[in-house]
mmCIF file of C-alpha atoms and ligand atoms in Angstrom:
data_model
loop_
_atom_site.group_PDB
_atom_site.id
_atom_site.type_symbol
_atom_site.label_atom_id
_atom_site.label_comp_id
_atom_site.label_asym_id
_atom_site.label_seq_id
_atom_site.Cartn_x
_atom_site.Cartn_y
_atom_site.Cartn_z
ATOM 1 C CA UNK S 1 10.599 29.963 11.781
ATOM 2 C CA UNK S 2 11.715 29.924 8.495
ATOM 3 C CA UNK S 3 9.367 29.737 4.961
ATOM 4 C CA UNK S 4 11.461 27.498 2.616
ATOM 5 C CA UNK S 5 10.558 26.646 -0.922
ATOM 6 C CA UNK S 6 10.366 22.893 -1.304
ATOM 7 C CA UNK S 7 13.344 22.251 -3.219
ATOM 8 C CA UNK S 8 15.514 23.297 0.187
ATOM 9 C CA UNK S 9 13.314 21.566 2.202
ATOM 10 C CA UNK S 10 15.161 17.811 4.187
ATOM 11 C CA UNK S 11 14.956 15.399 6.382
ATOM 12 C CA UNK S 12 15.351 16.309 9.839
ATOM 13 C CA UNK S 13 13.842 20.064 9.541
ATOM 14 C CA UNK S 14 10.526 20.235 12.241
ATOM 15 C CA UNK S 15 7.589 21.656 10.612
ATOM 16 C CA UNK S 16 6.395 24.885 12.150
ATOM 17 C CA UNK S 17 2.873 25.039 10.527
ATOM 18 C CA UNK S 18 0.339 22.470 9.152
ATOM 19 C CA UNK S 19 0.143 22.086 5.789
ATOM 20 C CA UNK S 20 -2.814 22.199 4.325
ATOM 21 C CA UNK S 21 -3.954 21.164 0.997
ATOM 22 C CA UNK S 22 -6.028 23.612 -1.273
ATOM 23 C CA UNK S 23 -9.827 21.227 0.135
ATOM 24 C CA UNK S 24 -8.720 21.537 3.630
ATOM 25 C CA UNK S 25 -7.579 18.685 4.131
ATOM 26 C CA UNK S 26 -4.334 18.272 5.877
ATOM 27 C CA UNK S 27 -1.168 16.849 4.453
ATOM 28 C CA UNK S 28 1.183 16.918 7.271
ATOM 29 C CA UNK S 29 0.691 18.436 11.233
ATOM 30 C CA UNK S 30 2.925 21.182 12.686
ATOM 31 C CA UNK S 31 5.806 19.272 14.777
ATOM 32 C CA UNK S 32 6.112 16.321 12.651
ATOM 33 C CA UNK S 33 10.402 15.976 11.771
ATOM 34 C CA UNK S 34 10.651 15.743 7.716
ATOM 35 C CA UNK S 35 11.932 12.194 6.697
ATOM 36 C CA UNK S 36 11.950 11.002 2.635
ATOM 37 C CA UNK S 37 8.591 9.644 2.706
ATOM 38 C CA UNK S 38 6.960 13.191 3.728
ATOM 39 C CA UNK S 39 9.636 15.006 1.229
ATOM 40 C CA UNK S 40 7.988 12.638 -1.773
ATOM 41 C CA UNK S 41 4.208 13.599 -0.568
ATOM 42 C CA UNK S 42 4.897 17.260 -0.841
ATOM 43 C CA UNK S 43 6.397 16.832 -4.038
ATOM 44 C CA UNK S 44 3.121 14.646 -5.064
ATOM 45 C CA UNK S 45 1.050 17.305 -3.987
ATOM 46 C CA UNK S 46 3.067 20.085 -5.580
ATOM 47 C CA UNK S 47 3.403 22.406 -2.509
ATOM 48 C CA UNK S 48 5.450 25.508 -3.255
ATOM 49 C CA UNK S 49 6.811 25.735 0.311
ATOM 50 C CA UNK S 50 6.487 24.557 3.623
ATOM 51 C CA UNK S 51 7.837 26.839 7.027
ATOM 52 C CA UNK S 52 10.043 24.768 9.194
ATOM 53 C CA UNK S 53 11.847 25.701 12.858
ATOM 54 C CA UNK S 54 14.836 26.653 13.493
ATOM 55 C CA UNK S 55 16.198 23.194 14.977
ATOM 56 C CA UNK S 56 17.143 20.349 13.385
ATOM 57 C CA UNK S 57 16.755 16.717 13.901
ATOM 58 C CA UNK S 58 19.460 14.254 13.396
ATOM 59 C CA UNK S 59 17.667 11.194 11.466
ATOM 60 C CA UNK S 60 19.052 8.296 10.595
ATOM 61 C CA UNK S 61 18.779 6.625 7.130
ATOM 62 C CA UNK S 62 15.999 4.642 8.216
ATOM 63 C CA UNK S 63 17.085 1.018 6.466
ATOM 64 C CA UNK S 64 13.873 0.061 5.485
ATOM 65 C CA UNK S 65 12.333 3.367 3.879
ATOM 66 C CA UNK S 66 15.322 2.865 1.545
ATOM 67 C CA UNK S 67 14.029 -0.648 0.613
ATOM 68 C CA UNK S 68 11.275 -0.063 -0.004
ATOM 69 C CA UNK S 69 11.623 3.232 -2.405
ATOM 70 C CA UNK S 70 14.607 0.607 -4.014
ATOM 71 C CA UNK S 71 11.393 -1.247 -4.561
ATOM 72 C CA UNK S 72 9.743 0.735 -5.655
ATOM 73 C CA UNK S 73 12.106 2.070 -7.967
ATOM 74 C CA UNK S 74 13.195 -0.939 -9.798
ATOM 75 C CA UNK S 75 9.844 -2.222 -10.258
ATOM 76 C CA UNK S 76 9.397 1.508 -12.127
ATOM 77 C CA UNK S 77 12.275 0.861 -14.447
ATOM 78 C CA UNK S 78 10.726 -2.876 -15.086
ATOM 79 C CA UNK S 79 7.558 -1.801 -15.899
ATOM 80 C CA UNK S 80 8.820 0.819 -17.940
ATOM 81 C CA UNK S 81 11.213 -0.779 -19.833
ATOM 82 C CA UNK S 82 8.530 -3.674 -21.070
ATOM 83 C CA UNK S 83 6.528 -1.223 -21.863
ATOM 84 C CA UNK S 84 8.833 -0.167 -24.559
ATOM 85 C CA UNK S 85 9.968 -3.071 -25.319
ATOM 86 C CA UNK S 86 13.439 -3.076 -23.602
ATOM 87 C CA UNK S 87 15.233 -5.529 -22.396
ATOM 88 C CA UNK S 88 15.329 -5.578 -18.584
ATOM 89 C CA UNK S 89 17.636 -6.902 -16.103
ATOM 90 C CA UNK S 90 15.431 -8.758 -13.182
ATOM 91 C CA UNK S 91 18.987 -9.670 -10.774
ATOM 92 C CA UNK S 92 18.366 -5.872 -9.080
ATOM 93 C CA UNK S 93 14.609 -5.826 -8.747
ATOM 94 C CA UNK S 94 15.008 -9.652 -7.134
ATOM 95 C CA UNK S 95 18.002 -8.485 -4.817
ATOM 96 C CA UNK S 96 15.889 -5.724 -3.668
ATOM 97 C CA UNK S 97 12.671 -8.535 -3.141
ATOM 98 C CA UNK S 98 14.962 -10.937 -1.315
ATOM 99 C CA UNK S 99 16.146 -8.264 1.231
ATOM 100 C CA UNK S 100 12.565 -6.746 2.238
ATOM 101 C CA UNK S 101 11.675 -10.418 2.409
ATOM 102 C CA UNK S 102 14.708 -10.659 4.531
ATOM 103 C CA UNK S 103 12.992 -7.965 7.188
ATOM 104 C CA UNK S 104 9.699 -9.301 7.620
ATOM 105 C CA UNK S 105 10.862 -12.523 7.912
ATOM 106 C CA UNK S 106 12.928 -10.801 10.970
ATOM 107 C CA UNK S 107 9.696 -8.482 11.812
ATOM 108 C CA UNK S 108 6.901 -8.627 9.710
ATOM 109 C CA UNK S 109 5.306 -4.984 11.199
ATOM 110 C CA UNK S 110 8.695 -3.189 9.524
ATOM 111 C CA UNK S 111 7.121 -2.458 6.525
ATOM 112 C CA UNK S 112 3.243 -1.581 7.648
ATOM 113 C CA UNK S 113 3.647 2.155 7.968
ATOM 114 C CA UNK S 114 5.229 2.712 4.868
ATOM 115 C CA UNK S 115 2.362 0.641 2.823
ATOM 116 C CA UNK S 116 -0.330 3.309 1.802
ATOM 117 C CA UNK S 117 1.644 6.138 0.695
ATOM 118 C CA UNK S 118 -0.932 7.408 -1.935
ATOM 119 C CA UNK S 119 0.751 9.382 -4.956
ATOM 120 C CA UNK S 120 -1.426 9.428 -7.322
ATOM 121 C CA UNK S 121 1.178 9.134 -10.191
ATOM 122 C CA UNK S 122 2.884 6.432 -8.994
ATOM 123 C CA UNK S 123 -0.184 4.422 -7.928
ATOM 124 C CA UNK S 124 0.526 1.611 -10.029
ATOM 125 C CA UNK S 125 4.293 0.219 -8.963
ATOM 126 C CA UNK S 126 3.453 1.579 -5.281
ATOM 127 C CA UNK S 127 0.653 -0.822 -5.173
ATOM 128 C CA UNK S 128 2.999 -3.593 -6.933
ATOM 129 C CA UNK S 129 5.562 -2.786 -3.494
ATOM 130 C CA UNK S 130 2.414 -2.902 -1.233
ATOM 131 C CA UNK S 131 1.031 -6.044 -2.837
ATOM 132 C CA UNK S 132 4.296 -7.621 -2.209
ATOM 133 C CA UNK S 133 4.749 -7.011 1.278
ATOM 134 C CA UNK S 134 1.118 -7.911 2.608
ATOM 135 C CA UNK S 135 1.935 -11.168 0.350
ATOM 136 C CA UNK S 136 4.790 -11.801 2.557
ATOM 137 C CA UNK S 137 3.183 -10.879 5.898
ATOM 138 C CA UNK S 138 0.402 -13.618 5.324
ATOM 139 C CA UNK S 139 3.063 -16.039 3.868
ATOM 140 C CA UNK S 140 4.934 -15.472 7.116
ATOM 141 C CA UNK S 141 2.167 -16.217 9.343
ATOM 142 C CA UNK S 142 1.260 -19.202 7.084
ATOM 143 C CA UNK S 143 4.344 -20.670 8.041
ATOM 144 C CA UNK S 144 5.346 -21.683 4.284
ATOM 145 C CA UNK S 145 9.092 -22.315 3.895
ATOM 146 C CA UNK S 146 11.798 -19.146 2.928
ATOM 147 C CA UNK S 147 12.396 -20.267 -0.593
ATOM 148 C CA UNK S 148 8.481 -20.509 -1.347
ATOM 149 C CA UNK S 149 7.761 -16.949 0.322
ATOM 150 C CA UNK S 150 10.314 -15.659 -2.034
ATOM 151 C CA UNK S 151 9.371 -17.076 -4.693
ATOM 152 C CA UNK S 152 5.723 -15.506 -3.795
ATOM 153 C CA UNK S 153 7.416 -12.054 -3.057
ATOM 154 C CA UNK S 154 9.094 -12.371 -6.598
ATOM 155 C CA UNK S 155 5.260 -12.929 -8.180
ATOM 156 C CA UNK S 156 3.857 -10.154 -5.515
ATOM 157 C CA UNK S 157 5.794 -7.312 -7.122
ATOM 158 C CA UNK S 158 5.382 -8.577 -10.631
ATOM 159 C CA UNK S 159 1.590 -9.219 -10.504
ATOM 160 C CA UNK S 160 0.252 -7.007 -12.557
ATOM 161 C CA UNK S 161 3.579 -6.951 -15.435
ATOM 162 C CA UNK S 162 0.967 -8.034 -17.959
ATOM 163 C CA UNK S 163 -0.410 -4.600 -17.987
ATOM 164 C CA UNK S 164 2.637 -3.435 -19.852
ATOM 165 C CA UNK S 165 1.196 -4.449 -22.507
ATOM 166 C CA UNK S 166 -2.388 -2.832 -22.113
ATOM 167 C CA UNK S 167 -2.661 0.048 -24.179
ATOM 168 C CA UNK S 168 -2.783 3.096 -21.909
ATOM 169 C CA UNK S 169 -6.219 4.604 -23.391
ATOM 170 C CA UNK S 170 -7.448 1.555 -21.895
ATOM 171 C CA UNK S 171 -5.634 1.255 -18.565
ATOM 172 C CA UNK S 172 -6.102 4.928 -17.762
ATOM 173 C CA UNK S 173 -9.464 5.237 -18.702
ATOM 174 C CA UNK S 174 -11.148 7.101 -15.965
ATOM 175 C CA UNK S 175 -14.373 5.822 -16.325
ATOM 176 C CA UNK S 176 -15.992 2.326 -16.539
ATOM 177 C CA UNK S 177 -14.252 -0.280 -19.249
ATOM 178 C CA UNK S 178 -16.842 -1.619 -22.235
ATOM 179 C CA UNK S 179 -16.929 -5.199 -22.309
ATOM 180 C CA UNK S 180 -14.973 -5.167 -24.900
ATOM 181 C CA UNK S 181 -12.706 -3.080 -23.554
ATOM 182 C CA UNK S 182 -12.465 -5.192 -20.031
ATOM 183 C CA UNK S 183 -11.745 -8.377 -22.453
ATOM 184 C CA UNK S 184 -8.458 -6.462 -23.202
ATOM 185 C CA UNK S 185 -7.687 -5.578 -19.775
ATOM 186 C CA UNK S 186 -8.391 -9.506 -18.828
ATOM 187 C CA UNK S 187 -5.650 -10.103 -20.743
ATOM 188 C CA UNK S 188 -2.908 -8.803 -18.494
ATOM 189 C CA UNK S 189 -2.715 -11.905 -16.734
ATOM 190 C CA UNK S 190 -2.155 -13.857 -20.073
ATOM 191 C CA UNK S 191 0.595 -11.674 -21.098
ATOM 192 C CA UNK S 192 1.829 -11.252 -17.733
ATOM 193 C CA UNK S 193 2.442 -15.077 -17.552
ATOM 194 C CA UNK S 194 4.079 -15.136 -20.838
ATOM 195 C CA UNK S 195 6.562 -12.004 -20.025
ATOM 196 C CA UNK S 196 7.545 -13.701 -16.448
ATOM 197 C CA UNK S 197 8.458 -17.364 -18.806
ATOM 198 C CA UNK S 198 10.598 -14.771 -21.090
ATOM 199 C CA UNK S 199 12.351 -12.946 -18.238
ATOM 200 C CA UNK S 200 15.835 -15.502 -17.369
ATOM 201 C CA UNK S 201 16.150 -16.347 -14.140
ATOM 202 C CA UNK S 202 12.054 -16.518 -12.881
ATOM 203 C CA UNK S 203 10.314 -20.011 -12.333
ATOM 204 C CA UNK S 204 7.607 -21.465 -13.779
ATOM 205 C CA UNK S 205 6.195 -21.083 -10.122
ATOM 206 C CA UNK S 206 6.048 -17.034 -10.406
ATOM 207 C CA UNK S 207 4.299 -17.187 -13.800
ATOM 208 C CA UNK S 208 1.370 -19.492 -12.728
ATOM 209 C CA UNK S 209 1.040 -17.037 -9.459
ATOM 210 C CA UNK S 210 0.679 -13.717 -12.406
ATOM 211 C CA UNK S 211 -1.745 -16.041 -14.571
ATOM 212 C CA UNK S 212 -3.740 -16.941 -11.632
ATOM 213 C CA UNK S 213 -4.129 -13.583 -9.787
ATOM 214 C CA UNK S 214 -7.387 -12.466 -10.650
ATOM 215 C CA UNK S 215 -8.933 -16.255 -10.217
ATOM 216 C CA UNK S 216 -11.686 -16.208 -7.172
ATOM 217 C CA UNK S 217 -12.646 -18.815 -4.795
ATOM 218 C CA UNK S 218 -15.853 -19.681 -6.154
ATOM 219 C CA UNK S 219 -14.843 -20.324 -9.751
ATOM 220 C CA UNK S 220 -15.941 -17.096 -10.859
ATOM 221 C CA UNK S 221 -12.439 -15.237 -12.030
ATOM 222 C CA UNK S 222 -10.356 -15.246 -14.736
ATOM 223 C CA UNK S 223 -8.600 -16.038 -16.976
ATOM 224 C CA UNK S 224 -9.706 -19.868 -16.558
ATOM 225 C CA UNK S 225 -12.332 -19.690 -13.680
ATOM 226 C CA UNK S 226 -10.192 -21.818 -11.476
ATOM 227 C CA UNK S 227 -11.968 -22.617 -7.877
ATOM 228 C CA UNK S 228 -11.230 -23.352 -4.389
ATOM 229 C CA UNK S 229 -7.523 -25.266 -4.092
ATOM 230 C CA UNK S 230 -6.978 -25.687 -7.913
ATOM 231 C CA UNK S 231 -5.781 -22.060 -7.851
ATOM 232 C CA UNK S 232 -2.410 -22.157 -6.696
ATOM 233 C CA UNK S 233 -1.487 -21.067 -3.150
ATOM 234 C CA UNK S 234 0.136 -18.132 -3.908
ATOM 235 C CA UNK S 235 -2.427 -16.525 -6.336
ATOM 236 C CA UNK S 236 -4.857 -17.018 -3.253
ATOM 237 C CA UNK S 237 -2.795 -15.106 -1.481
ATOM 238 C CA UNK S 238 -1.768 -11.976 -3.744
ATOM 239 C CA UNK S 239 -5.828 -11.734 -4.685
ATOM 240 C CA UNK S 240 -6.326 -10.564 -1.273
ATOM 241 C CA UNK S 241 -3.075 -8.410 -1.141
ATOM 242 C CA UNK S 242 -4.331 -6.762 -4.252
ATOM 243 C CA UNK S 243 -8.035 -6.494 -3.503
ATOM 244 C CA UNK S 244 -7.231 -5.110 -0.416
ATOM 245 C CA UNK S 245 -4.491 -2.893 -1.506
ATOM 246 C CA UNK S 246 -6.797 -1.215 -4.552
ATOM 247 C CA UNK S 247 -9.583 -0.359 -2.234
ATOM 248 C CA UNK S 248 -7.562 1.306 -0.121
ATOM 249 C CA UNK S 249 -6.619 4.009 -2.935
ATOM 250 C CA UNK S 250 -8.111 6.986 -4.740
ATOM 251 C CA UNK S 251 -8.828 6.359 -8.329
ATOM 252 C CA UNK S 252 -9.877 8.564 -11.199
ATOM 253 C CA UNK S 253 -13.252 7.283 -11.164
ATOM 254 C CA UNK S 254 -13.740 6.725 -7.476
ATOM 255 C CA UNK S 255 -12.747 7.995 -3.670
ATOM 256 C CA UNK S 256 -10.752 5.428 -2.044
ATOM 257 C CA UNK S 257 -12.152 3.293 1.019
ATOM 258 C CA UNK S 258 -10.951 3.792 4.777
ATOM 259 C CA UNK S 259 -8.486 0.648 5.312
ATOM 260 C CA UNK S 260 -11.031 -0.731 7.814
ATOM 261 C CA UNK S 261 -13.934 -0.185 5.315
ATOM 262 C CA UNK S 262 -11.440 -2.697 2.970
ATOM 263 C CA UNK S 263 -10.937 -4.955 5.396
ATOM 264 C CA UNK S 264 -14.772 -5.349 6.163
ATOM 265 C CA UNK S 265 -15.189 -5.421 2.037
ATOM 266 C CA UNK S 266 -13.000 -8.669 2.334
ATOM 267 C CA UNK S 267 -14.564 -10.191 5.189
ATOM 268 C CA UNK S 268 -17.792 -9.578 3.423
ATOM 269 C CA UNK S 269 -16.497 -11.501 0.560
ATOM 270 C CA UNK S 270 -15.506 -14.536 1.955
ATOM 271 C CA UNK S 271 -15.738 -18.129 0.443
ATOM 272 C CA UNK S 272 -16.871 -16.019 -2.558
ATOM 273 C CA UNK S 273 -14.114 -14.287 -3.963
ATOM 274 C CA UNK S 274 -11.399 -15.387 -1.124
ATOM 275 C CA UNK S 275 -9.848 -18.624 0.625
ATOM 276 C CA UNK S 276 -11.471 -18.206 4.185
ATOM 277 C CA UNK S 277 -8.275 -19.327 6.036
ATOM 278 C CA UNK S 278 -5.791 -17.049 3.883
ATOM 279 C CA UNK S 279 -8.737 -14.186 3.730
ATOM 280 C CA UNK S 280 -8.840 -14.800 8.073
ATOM 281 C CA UNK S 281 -4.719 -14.978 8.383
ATOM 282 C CA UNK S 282 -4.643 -11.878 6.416
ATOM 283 C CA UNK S 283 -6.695 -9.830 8.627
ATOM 284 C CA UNK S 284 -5.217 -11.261 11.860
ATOM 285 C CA UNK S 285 -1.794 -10.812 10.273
ATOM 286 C CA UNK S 286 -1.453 -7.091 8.682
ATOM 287 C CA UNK S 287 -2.178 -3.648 10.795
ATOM 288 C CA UNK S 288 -4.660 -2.234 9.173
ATOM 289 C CA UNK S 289 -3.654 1.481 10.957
ATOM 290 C CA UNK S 290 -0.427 0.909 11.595
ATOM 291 C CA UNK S 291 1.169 1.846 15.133
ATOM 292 C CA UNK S 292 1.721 6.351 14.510
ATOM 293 C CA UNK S 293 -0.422 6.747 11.616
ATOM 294 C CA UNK S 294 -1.981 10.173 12.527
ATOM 295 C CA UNK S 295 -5.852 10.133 12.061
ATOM 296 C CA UNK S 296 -8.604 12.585 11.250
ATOM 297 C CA UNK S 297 -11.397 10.918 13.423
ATOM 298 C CA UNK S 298 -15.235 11.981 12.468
ATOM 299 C CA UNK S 299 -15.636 13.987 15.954
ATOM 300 C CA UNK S 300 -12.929 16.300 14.426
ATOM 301 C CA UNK S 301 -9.828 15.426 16.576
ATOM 302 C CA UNK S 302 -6.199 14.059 14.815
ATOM 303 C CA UNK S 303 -5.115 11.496 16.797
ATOM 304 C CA UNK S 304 -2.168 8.872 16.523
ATOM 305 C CA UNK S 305 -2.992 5.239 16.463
ATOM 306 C CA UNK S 306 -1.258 3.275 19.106
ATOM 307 C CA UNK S 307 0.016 -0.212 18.398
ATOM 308 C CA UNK S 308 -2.371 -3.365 17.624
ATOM 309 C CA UNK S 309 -2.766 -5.771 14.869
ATOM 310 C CA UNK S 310 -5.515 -8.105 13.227
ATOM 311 C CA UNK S 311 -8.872 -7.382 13.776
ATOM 312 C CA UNK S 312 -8.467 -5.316 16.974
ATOM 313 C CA UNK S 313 -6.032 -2.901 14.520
ATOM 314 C CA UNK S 314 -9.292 -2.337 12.788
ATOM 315 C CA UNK S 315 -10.424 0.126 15.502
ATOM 316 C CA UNK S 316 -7.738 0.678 17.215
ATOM 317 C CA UNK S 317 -7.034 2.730 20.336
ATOM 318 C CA UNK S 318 -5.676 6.187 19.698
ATOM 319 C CA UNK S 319 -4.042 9.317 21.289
ATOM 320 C CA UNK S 320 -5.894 12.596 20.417
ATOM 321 C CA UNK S 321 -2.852 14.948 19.948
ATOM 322 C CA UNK S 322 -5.146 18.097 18.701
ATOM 323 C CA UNK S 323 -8.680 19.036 17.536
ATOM 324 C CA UNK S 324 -9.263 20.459 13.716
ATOM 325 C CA UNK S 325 -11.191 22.700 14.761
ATOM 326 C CA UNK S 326 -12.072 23.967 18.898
ATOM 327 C CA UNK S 327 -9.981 24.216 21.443
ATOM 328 C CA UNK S 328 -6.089 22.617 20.985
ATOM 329 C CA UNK S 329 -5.447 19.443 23.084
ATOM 330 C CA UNK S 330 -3.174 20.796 25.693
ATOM 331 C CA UNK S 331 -2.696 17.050 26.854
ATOM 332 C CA UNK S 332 -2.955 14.003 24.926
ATOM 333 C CA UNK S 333 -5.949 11.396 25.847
ATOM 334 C CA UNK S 334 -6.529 7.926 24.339
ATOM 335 C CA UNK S 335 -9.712 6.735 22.516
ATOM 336 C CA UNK S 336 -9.982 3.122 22.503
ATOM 337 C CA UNK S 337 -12.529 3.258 18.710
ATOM 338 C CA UNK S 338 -13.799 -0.206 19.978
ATOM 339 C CA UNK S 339 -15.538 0.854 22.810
ATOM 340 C CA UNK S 340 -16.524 4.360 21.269
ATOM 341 C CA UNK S 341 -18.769 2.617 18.419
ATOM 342 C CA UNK S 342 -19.508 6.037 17.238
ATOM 343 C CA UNK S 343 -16.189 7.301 16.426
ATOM 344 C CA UNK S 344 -14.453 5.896 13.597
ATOM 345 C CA UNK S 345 -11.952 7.199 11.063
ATOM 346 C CA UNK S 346 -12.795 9.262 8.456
ATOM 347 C CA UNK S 347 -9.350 10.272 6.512
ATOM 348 C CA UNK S 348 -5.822 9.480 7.145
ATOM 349 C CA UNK S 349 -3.353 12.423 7.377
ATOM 350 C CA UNK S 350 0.378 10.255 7.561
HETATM 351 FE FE1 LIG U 401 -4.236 -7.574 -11.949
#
């Protein structure tokens, strides 16, 4: 067992301890192999060092945990560059689009267990990737054409553009927003439509999608107050992909929900704020724990979700693989959380 600061930590190494943030809670189990997405948590959380095993594990590149921090690094430099006023170049952030749209298309659960990562810093062009692919999952299982869905993936990622131009006191203000001050924020779909018809090369399709994101069901959005099937399609569908996606995080001002606690938050919602056949397709479509998240459960045990979708992947059955505290688990057992009404999740560790 070696104790390696974090800068020689890679992929591959096995971890030989849990580590454990400064609350208690756990960041990442003993056992678990170190791949990118783990490397950029520890580096959110600042740990000094981590202590790994001896042995090594060859791991591939995994394809699609490079496309989706491509993602999520050129909607960074996009966001960033409008910001300051910069001209941007849109051809690599739509290459990037077009090829995750490419793999759901292909298999639309490739993505699922890299949505959720939760830094903190990066919140805001993490949830712009997220938005995007839930967007294309429901598109998918909506059966709309390729060129529409990317086209939708294309005003996914750029959703929230308009709040380039939100001053940050406003957008990072921890607590609640004056009235006055929620006017401005409004505002971000305005701009955001107006930014999309400057950028060459995006339709007027993408910019009505921005404009319209915030619009709800029942006529009660804005920035028009659009209802029911005057909102466009897509805009019905990236409402939920955001709603959903937002809930799911921490915030400043609030602790995030469990992603079964969002999903009940939408179904509560329906015909109000959501399309009831887009809000249903959604649920049936995503996995809301995806197939080896690892779970802290409320009885105390970690456990590892095993595969389901829809509804059913909002309890899900799991393997316990070890207790928090008690005796270890010398041999996994499975928890089906439908039939154990009690149990449910209470924090997700990976
Ligand atoms: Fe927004």
């Amino acid at each position: 067992m070696h104790k390696l600061p974090l800068h020689q930590v890679e992929s591959g190494m096995k971890l030989a301890q849990d580590v454990i943030l400064d609350d208690g809670r756990i960041l990442l189990l003993k056992g678990f192999i170190i791949k990118p997405r783990y490397l950029q948590k520890l580096e959110a959380y600042k740990i000094p060092f981590v202590f790994v095993e001896e042995e090594r594990i060859a791991i591939e590149e995994i394809s699609e945990e490079r496309v989706y921090s491509d993602a999520f690094n050129n909607i960074k430099t996009v966001m960033e560059s409008i910001r300051i006023d910069q001209n941007v170049n849109i051809d690599t952030l739509k290459q990037t689009v077009n090829e995750m749209v490419h793999h759901i298309l292909n298999d639309d659960m490739v993505f699922m267990a890299l949505t959720g990562i939760r830094d903190i810093d990066n919140y805001t062009f993490l949830h712009c990737v997220d938005v995007c692919i839930y967007s294309v999952v429901t598109a998918k299982a909506l059966h709309m054409r390729d060129e529409e869905i990317q086209e939708l993936a294309m005003a996914a990622i750029l959703h929230d553009i308009g709040k380039c131009k939100v001053p940050l006191d406003i957008l990072n203000k921890p607590g609640k927003l004056t009235n006055d001050e929620f006017d401005v924020m409004k505002r971000h779909t305005l701009s955001g439509m107006d930014i999309v018809n400057q950028l060459p090369g995006l339709s007027k399709k993408i910019a009505k999608i921005v404009c319209q994101h915030h619009e709800k069901w029942d006529g009660s959005g804005y920035p028009v107050g659009l209802k029911n099937y005057d909102i466009d399609l897509g805009a019905r569908i990236v409402s939920i992909a955001d709603v959903y996606d937002a809930l799911t995080a921490n915030r400043v001002y609030r602790k995030r929900y469990m992603p079964h606690e969002a999903a009940e938050y939408l179904m509560a919602q329906n015909e109000s704020q959501f399309d009831p056949n887009i809000m249903k397709t959604f649920i049936d479509s995503i996995a809301v724990y995806p197939q080896d998240s690892v779970v802290l459960l409320n009885t105390g045990e970690i456990a590892r979700v095993l595969p389901s979708r829809g509804v059913l992947s909002m309890r899900p059955r799991v393997s316990v693989i070890t207790r928090r505290n008690g005796p270890p688990v010398f041999e996994p057992y499975e928890i089906d959380l439908r039939k154990n009404p009690t149990v449910f999740v209470v924090d997700i560790i990976s």
